[in-house]
Tab-separated table of C-alpha atoms in Angstrom:
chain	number	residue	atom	x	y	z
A	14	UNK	CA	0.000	0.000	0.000
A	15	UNK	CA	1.770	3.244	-1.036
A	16	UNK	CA	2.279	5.998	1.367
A	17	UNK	CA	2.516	8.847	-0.310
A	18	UNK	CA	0.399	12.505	0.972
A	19	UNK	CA	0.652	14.064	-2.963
A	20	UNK	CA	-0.274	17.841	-1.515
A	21	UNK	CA	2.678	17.387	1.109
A	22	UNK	CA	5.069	16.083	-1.044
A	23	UNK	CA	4.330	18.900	-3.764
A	24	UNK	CA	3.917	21.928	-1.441
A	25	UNK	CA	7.439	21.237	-0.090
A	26	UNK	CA	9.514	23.677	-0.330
A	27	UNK	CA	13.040	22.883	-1.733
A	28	UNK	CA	16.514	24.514	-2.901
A	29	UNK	CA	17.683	23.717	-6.604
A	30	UNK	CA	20.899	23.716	-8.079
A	31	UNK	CA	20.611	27.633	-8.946
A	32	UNK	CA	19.642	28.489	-5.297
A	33	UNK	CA	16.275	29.730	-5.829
A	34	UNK	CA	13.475	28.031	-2.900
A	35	UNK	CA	10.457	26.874	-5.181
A	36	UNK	CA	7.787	24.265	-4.274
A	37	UNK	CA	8.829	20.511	-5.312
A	38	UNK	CA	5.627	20.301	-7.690
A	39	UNK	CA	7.181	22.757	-9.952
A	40	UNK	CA	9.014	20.235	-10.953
A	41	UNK	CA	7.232	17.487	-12.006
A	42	UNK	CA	6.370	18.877	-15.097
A	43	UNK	CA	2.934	17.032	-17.435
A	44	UNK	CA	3.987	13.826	-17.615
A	45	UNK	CA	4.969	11.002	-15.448
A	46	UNK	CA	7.505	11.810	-12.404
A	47	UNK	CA	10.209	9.844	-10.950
A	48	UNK	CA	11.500	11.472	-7.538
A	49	UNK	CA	14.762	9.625	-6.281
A	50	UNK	CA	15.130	10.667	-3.063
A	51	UNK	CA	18.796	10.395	-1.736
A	52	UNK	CA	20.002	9.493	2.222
A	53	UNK	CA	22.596	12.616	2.326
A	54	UNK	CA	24.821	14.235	-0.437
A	55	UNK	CA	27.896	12.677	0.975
A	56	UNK	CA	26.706	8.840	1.775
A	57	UNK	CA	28.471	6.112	-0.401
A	58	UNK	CA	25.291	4.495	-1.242
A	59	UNK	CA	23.358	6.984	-2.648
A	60	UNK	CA	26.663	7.645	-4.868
A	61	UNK	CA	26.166	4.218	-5.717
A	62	UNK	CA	22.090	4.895	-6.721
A	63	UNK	CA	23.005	8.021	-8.506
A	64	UNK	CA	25.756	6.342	-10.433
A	65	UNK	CA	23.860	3.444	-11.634
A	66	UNK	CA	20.741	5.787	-12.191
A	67	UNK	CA	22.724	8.129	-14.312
A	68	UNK	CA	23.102	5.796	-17.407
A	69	UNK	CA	19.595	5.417	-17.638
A	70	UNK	CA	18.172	9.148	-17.540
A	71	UNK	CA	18.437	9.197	-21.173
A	72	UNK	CA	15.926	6.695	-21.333
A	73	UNK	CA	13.439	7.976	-19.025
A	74	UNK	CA	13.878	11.351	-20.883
A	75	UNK	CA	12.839	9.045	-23.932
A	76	UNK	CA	10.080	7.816	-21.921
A	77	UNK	CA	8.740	11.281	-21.106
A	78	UNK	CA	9.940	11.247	-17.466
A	79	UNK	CA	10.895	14.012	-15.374
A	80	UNK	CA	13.824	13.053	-12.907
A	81	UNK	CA	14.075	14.680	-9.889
A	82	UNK	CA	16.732	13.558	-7.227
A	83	UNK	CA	16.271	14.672	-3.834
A	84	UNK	CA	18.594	15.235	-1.005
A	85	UNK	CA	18.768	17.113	2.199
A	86	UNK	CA	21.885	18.747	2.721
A	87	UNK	CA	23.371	22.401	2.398
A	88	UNK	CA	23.413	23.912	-0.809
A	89	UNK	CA	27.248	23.557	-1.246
A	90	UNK	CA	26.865	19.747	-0.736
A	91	UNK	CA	24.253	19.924	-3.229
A	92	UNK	CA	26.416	21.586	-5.461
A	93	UNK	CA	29.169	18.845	-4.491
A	94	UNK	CA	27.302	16.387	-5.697
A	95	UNK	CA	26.342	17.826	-8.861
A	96	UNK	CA	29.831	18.261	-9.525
A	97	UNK	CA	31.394	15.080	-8.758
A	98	UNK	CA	28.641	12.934	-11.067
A	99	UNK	CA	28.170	15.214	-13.406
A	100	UNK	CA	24.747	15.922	-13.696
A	101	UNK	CA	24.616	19.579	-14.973
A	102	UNK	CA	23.283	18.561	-18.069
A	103	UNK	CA	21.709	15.370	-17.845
A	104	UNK	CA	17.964	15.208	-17.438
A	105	UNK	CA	17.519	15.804	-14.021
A	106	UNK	CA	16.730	18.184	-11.419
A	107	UNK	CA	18.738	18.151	-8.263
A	108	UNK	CA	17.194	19.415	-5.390
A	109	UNK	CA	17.859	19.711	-1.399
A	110	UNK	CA	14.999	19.586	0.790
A	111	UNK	CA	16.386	20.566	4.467
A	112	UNK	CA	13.326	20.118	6.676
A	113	UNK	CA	12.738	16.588	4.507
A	114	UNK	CA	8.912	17.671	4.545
A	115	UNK	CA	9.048	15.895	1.048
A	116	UNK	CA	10.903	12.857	2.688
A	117	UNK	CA	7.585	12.412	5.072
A	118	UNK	CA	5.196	12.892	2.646
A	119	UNK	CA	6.754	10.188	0.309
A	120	UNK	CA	6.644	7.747	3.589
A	121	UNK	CA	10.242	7.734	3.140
A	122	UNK	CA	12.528	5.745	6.407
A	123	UNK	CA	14.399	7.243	8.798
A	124	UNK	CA	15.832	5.544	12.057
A	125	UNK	CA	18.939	4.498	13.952
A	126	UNK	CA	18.699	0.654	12.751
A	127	UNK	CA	18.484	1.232	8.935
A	128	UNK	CA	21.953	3.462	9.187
A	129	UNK	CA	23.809	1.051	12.018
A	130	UNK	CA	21.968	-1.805	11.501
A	131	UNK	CA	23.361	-5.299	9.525
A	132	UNK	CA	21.673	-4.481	6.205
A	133	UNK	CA	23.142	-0.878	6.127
A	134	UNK	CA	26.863	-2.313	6.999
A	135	UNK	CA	26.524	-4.722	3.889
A	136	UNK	CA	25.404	-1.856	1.723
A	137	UNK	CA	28.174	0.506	2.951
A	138	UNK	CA	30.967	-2.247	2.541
A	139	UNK	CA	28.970	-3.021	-0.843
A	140	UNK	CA	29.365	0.471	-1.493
A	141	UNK	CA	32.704	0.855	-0.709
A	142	UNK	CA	34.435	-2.070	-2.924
A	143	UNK	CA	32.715	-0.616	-5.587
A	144	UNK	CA	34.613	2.978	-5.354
A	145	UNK	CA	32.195	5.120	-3.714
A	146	UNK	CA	33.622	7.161	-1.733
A	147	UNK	CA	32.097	8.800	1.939
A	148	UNK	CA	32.488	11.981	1.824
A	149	UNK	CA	31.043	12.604	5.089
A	150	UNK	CA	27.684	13.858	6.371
A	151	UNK	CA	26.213	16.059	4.182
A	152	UNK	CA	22.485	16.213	5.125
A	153	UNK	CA	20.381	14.202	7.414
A	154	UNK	CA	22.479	11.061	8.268
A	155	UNK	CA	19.399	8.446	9.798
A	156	UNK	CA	17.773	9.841	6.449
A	157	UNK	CA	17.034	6.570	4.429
A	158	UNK	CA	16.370	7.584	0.924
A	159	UNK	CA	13.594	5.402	-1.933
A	160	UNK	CA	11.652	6.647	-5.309
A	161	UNK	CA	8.111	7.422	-6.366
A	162	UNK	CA	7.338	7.496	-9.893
A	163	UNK	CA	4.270	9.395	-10.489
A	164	UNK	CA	2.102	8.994	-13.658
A	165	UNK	CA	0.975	11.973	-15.477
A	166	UNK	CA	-2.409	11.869	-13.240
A	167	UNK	CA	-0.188	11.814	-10.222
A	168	UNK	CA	-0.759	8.443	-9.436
A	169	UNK	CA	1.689	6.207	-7.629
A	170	UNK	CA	3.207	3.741	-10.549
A	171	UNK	CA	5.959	2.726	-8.224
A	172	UNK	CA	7.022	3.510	-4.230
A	173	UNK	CA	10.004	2.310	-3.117
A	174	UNK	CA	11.024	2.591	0.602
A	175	UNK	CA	14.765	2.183	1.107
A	176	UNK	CA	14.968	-0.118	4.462
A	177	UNK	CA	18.609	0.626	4.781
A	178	UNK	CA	21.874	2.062	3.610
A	179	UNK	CA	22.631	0.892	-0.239
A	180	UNK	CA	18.823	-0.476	-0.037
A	181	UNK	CA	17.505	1.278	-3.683
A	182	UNK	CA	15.465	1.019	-5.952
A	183	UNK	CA	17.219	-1.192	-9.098
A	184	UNK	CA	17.239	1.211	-12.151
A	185	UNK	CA	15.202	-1.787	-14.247
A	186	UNK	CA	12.456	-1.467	-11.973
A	187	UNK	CA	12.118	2.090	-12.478
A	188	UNK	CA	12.864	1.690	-16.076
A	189	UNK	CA	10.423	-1.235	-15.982
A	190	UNK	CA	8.109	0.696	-14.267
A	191	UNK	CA	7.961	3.483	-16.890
A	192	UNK	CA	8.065	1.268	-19.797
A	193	UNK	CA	4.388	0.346	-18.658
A	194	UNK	CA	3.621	3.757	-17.716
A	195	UNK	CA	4.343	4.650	-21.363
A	196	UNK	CA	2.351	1.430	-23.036
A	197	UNK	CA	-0.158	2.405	-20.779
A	198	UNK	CA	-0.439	6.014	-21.323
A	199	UNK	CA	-0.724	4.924	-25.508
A	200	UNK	CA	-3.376	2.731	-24.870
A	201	UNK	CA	-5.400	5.457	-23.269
A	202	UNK	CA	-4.511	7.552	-26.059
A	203	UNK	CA	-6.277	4.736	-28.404
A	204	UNK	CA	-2.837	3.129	-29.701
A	205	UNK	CA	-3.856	-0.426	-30.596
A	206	UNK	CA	-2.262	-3.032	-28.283
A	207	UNK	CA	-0.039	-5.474	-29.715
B	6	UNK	CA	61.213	-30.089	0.958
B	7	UNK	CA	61.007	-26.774	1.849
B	8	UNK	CA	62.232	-26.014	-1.875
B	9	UNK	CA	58.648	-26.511	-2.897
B	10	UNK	CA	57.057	-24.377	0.263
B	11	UNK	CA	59.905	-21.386	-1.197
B	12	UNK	CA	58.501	-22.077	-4.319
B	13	UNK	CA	54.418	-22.177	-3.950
B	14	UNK	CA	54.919	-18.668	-1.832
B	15	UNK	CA	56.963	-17.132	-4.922
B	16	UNK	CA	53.885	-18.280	-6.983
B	17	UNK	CA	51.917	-17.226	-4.101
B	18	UNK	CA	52.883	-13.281	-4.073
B	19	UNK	CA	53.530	-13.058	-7.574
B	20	UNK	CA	49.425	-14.158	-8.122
B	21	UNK	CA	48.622	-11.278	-5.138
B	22	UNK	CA	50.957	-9.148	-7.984
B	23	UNK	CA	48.946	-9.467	-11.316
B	24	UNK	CA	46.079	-7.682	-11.515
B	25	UNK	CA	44.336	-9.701	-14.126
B	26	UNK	CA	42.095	-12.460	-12.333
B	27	UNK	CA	42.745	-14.596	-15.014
B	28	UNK	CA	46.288	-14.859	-14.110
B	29	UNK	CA	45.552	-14.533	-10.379
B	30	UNK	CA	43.816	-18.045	-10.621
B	31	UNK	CA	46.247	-19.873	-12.678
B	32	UNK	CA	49.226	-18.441	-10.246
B	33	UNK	CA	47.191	-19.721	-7.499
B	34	UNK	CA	46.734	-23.005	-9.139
B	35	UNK	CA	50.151	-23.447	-9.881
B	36	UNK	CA	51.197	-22.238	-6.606
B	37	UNK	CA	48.779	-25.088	-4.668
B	38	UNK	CA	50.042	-27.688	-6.886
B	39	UNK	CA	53.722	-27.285	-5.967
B	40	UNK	CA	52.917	-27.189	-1.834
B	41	UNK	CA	51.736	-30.881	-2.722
B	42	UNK	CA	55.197	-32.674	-2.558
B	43	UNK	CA	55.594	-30.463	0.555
B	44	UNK	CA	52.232	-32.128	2.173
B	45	UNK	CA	52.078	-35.660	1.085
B	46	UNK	CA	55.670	-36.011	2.475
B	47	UNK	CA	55.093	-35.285	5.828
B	48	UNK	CA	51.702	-36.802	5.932
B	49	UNK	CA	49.298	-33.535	6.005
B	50	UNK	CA	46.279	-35.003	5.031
B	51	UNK	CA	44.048	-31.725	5.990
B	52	UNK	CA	45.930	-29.240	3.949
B	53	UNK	CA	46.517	-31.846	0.937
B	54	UNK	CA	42.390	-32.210	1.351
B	55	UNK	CA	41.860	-28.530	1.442
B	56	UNK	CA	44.343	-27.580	-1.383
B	57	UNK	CA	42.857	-30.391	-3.602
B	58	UNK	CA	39.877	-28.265	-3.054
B	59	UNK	CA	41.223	-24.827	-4.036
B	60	UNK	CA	42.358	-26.173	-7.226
B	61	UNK	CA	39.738	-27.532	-8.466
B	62	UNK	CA	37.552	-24.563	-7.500
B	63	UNK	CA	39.892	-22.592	-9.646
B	64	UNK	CA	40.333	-24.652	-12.381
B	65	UNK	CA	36.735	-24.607	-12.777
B	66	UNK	CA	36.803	-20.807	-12.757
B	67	UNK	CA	39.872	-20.422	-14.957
B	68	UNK	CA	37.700	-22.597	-17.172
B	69	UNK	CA	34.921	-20.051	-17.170
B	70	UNK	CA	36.847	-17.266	-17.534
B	71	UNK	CA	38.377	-18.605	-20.573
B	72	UNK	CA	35.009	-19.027	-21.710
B	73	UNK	CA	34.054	-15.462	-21.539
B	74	UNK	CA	36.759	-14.818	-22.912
B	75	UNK	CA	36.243	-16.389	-26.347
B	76	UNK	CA	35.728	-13.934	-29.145
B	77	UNK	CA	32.734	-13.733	-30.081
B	78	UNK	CA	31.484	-15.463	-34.073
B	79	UNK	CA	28.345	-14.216	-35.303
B	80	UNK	CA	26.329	-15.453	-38.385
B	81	UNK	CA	25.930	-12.898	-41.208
B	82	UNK	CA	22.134	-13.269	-40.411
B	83	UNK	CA	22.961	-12.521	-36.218
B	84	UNK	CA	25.360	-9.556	-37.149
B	85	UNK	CA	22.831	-7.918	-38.932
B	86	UNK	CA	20.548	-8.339	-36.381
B	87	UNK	CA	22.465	-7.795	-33.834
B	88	UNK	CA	23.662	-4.184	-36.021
B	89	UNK	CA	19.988	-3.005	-36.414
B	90	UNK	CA	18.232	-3.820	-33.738
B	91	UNK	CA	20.034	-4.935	-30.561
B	92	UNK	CA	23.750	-2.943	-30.792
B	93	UNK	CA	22.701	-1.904	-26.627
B	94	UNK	CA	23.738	-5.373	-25.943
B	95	UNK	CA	27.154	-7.121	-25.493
B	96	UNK	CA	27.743	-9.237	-28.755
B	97	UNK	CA	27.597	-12.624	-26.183
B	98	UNK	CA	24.945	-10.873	-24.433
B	99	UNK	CA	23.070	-10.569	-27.528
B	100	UNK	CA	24.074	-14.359	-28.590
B	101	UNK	CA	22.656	-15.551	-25.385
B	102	UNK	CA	19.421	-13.784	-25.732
B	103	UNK	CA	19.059	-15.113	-29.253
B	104	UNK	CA	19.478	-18.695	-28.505
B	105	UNK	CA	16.414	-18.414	-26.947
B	106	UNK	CA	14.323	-17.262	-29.883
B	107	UNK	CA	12.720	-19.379	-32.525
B	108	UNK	CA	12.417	-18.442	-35.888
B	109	UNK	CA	9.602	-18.416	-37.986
B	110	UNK	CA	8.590	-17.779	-41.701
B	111	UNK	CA	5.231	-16.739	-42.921
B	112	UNK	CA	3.614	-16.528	-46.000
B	113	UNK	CA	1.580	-13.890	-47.188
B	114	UNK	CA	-1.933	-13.093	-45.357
B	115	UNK	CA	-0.879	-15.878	-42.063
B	116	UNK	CA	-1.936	-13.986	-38.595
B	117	UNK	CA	1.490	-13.239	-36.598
B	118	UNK	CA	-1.509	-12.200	-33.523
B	119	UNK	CA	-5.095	-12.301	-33.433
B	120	UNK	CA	-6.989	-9.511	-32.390
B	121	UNK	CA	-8.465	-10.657	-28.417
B	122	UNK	CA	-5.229	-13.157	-28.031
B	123	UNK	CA	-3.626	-12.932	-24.803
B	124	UNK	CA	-0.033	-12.239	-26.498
B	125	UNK	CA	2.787	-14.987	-24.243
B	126	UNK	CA	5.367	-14.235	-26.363
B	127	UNK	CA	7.745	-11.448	-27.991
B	128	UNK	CA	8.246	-11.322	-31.784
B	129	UNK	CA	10.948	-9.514	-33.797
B	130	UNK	CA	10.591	-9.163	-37.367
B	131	UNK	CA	13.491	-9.706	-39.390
B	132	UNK	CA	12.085	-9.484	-43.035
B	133	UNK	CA	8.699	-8.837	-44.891
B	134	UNK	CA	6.488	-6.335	-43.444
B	135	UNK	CA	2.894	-7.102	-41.323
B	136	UNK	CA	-0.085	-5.045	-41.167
B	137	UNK	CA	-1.679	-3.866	-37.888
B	138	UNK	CA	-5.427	-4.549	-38.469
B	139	UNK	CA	-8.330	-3.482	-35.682
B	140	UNK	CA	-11.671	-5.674	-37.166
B	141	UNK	CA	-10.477	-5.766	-40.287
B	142	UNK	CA	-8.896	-2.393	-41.057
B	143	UNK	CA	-5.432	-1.818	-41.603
B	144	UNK	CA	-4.224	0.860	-39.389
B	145	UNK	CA	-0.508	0.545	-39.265
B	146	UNK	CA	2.385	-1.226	-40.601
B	147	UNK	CA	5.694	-2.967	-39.190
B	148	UNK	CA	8.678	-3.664	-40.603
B	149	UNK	CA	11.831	-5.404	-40.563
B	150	UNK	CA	13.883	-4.516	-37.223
B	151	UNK	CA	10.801	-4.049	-35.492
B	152	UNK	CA	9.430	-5.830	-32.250
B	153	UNK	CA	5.315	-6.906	-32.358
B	154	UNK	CA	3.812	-7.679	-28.817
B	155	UNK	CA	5.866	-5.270	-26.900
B	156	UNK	CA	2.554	-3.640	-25.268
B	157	UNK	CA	1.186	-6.650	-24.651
B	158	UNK	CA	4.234	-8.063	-23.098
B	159	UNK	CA	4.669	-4.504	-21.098
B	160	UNK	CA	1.077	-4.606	-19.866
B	161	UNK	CA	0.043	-7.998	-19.940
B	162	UNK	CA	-2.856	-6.898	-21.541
B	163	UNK	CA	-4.544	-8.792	-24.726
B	164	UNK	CA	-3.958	-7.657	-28.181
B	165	UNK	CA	-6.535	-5.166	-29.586
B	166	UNK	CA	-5.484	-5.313	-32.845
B	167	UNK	CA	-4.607	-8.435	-35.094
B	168	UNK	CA	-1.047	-8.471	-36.896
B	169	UNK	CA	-0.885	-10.041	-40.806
B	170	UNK	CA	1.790	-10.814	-42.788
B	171	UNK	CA	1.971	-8.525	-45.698
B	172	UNK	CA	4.042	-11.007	-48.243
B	173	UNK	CA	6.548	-13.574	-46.867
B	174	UNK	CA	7.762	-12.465	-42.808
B	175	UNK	CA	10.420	-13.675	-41.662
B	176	UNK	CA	10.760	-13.553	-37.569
B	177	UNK	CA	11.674	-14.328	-34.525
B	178	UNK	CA	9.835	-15.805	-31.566
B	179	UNK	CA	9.863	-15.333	-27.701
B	180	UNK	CA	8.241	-16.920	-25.445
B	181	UNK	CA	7.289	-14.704	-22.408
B	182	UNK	CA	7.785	-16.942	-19.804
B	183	UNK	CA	10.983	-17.957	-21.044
B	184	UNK	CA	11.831	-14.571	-21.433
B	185	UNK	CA	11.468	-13.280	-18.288
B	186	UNK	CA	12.945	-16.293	-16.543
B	187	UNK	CA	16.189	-15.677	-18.190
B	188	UNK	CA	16.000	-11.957	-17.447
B	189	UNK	CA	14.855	-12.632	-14.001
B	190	UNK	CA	18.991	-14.122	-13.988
B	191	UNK	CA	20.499	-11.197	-16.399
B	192	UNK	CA	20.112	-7.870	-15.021
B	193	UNK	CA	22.609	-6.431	-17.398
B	194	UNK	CA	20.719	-7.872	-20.407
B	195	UNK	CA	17.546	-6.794	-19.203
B	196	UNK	CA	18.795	-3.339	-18.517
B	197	UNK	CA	19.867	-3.204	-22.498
B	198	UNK	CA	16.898	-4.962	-23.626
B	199	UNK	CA	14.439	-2.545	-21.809
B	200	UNK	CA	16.232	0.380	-24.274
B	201	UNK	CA	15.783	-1.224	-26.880
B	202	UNK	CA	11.706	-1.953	-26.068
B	203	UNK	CA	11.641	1.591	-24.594
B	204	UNK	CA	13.341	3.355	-27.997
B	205	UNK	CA	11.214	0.819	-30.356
B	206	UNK	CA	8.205	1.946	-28.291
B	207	UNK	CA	8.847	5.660	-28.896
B	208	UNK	CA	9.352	5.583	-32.376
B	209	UNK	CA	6.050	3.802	-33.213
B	210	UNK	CA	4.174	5.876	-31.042
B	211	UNK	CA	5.623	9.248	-32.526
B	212	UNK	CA	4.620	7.931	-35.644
B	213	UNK	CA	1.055	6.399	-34.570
């Protein structure tokens, strides 16, 4: 059962990239929505999620979906972390959200056990041996992190609840996820289905 | 005796050295074969037991790796499908994927789909052209490179449309099931294969 509150989530307020405070529903443009929400600018996982995301924003652009990655840390970690994976000019918005009124309203995790806790040891050491580097707290650090994909009537397609550090969402689900949302959206449209 | 202990740990450090696993493996099998004289002559049974073990573990995985390794050979028919349709893929990745396939040939006017039919597979077409037809009336047309049952397969839904072979098709066949059990084990593949649904998907609905 998804728990997302839609009116919190898109009244929150939230800091992009060129420092200007705007609400997060600004961003989700017409069409579908995918909203990665990230643990803390400097954890190892979430450089993990954003570096296995990144190859893939191409083809949610394709698919007609707006990206938007959310973090809660300062503005110069957000600006950090733009830097370091290079995401100036790929299709997404990066965004900090510093009172994580978005991470409530998206039901998102946030606790002592998911950040100390077995799971989130594997994911760090997972993390780790794969080159990510921690760069150290740059934002909320019990902050778990998940995605919502929203379809163009702002309906849940796909909630995922990160139970732990390195716990995200695998890009093919997302992808997955909006493949459908696309098929789905041209059957409504009439497109015969084959 | 202790020639052969000198001798494993040269092995030993120089397979800690290489950075190439392939290497690392065969150092380390080397290295476990020449502490054997060492063991069976003072009666270790334990280690020998244990080091038998190691060995074969990596000469199984040497033998993989050599495997993946191969180069890959492609059919002219698989390179230029492979070319057109699925260059997102690995060339073995793509070979694997293949295998699973079955090709088809139909003549002019056979039914690829009908119109109602709950669609279990993917098809590919590799020649000819088909004709999208809702009760009767051609609405679209697909050609050679193209994939037919991709909404289905995306939304499990049934067909609404039938698919006809305009002249002779030529194609290839997936069944679902089979499909997804071999994606369920091939992340990487299914990562490359959803682009190639996802940009086949755009490009017919641009120009529906």
């Amino acid at each position: 059962m998804t728990r997302v509150d839609f009116e919190a989530l898109g009244r929150a307020n939230v800091v992009t990239a060129a420092g200007q405070e705007i609400a997060l529903a600004s961003l989700f443009g017409t069409g579908p929505c995918l909203l990665a929400f990230l643990r803390h600018f400097g954890c190892v996982a979430c450089s993990e999620q954003i570096t296995r995301l990144s190859p893939r924003l191409r083809e949610l652009a394709q698919l007609g979906v707006a990206v938007v990655c959310v973090g809660n840390g300062e503005k110069r970690y957000l600006d950090g972390f733009i830097e370091r994976h290079a995401l100036s000019d790929k299709h997404v918005h990066v965004v900090s959200d510093v009172e994580r009124a978005s991470f409530r309203a998206a039901g998102m995790l946030r606790s002592w056990w998911s950040v100390f806790g077995p799971r989130a040891l594997y994911g760090e050491l997972r993390g780790r041996g794969a080159g990510h580097q921690f760069r150290g707290i740059e934002g909320d650090a019990l902050q778990q992190g998940g995605v919502v994909l929203l379809d163009a009537d702002r309906q849940v397609a796909l909630h995922y609840v990160g139970r732990a550090t390195g716990d995200y969402a695998d890009p093919n689900l997302v992808v997955g996820a909006a493949l459908q949302l696309q098929a789905r959206a041209a059957l409504r449209k009439g497109s015969p289905v084959v | 005796m202790n020639y052969f202990v000198h001798v494993a740990n040269v092995l030993f450090l120089a397979s800690y050295l290489v950075r190439d696993i392939l290497w690392l493996r065969f150092l380390t099998i080397v290295a476990g074969t020449a502490l054997l004289p060492y063991y069976f002559a003072n009666d270790l049974h334990a280690p020998i037991a244990w080091n038998a073990v190691f060995i074969l573990i990596n000469i199984f995985q040497v033998k993989v790796l050599l495997l993946e390794r191969r180069p890959v050979t492609m059919t002219e028919q698989q390179e230029r499908i492979y070319q057109t349709v699925f260059r997102a893929l690995r060339p073995r990745e793509f070979l694997k994927l293949f295998q699973l396939a079955t090709p088809r040939r139909l003549d002019d006017g056979a039914e690829l789909v009908a119109q109602g039919e709950a669609l279990d597979r993917l098809l590919l077409i590799e020649a000819g052209t088909t004709a999208v037809e809702v009760d009767g009336r051609a609405i679209a047309r697909v050609g050679a490179g193209r994939f037919v049952g991709e909404m289905s397969y995306l939304t499990g839904e049934q067909a609404s449309a039938s698919v006809r072979a305009s002249g002779a098709v030529q194609l290839f066949e997936w069944p679902r099931d089979t499909l997804e059990q071999f994606l369920a084990k091939q992340p990487e593949i299914r990562s490359a294969l959803q682009l190639v649904i996802g940009t086949d998907l755009a490009s017919k609905l641009k120009t529906a």
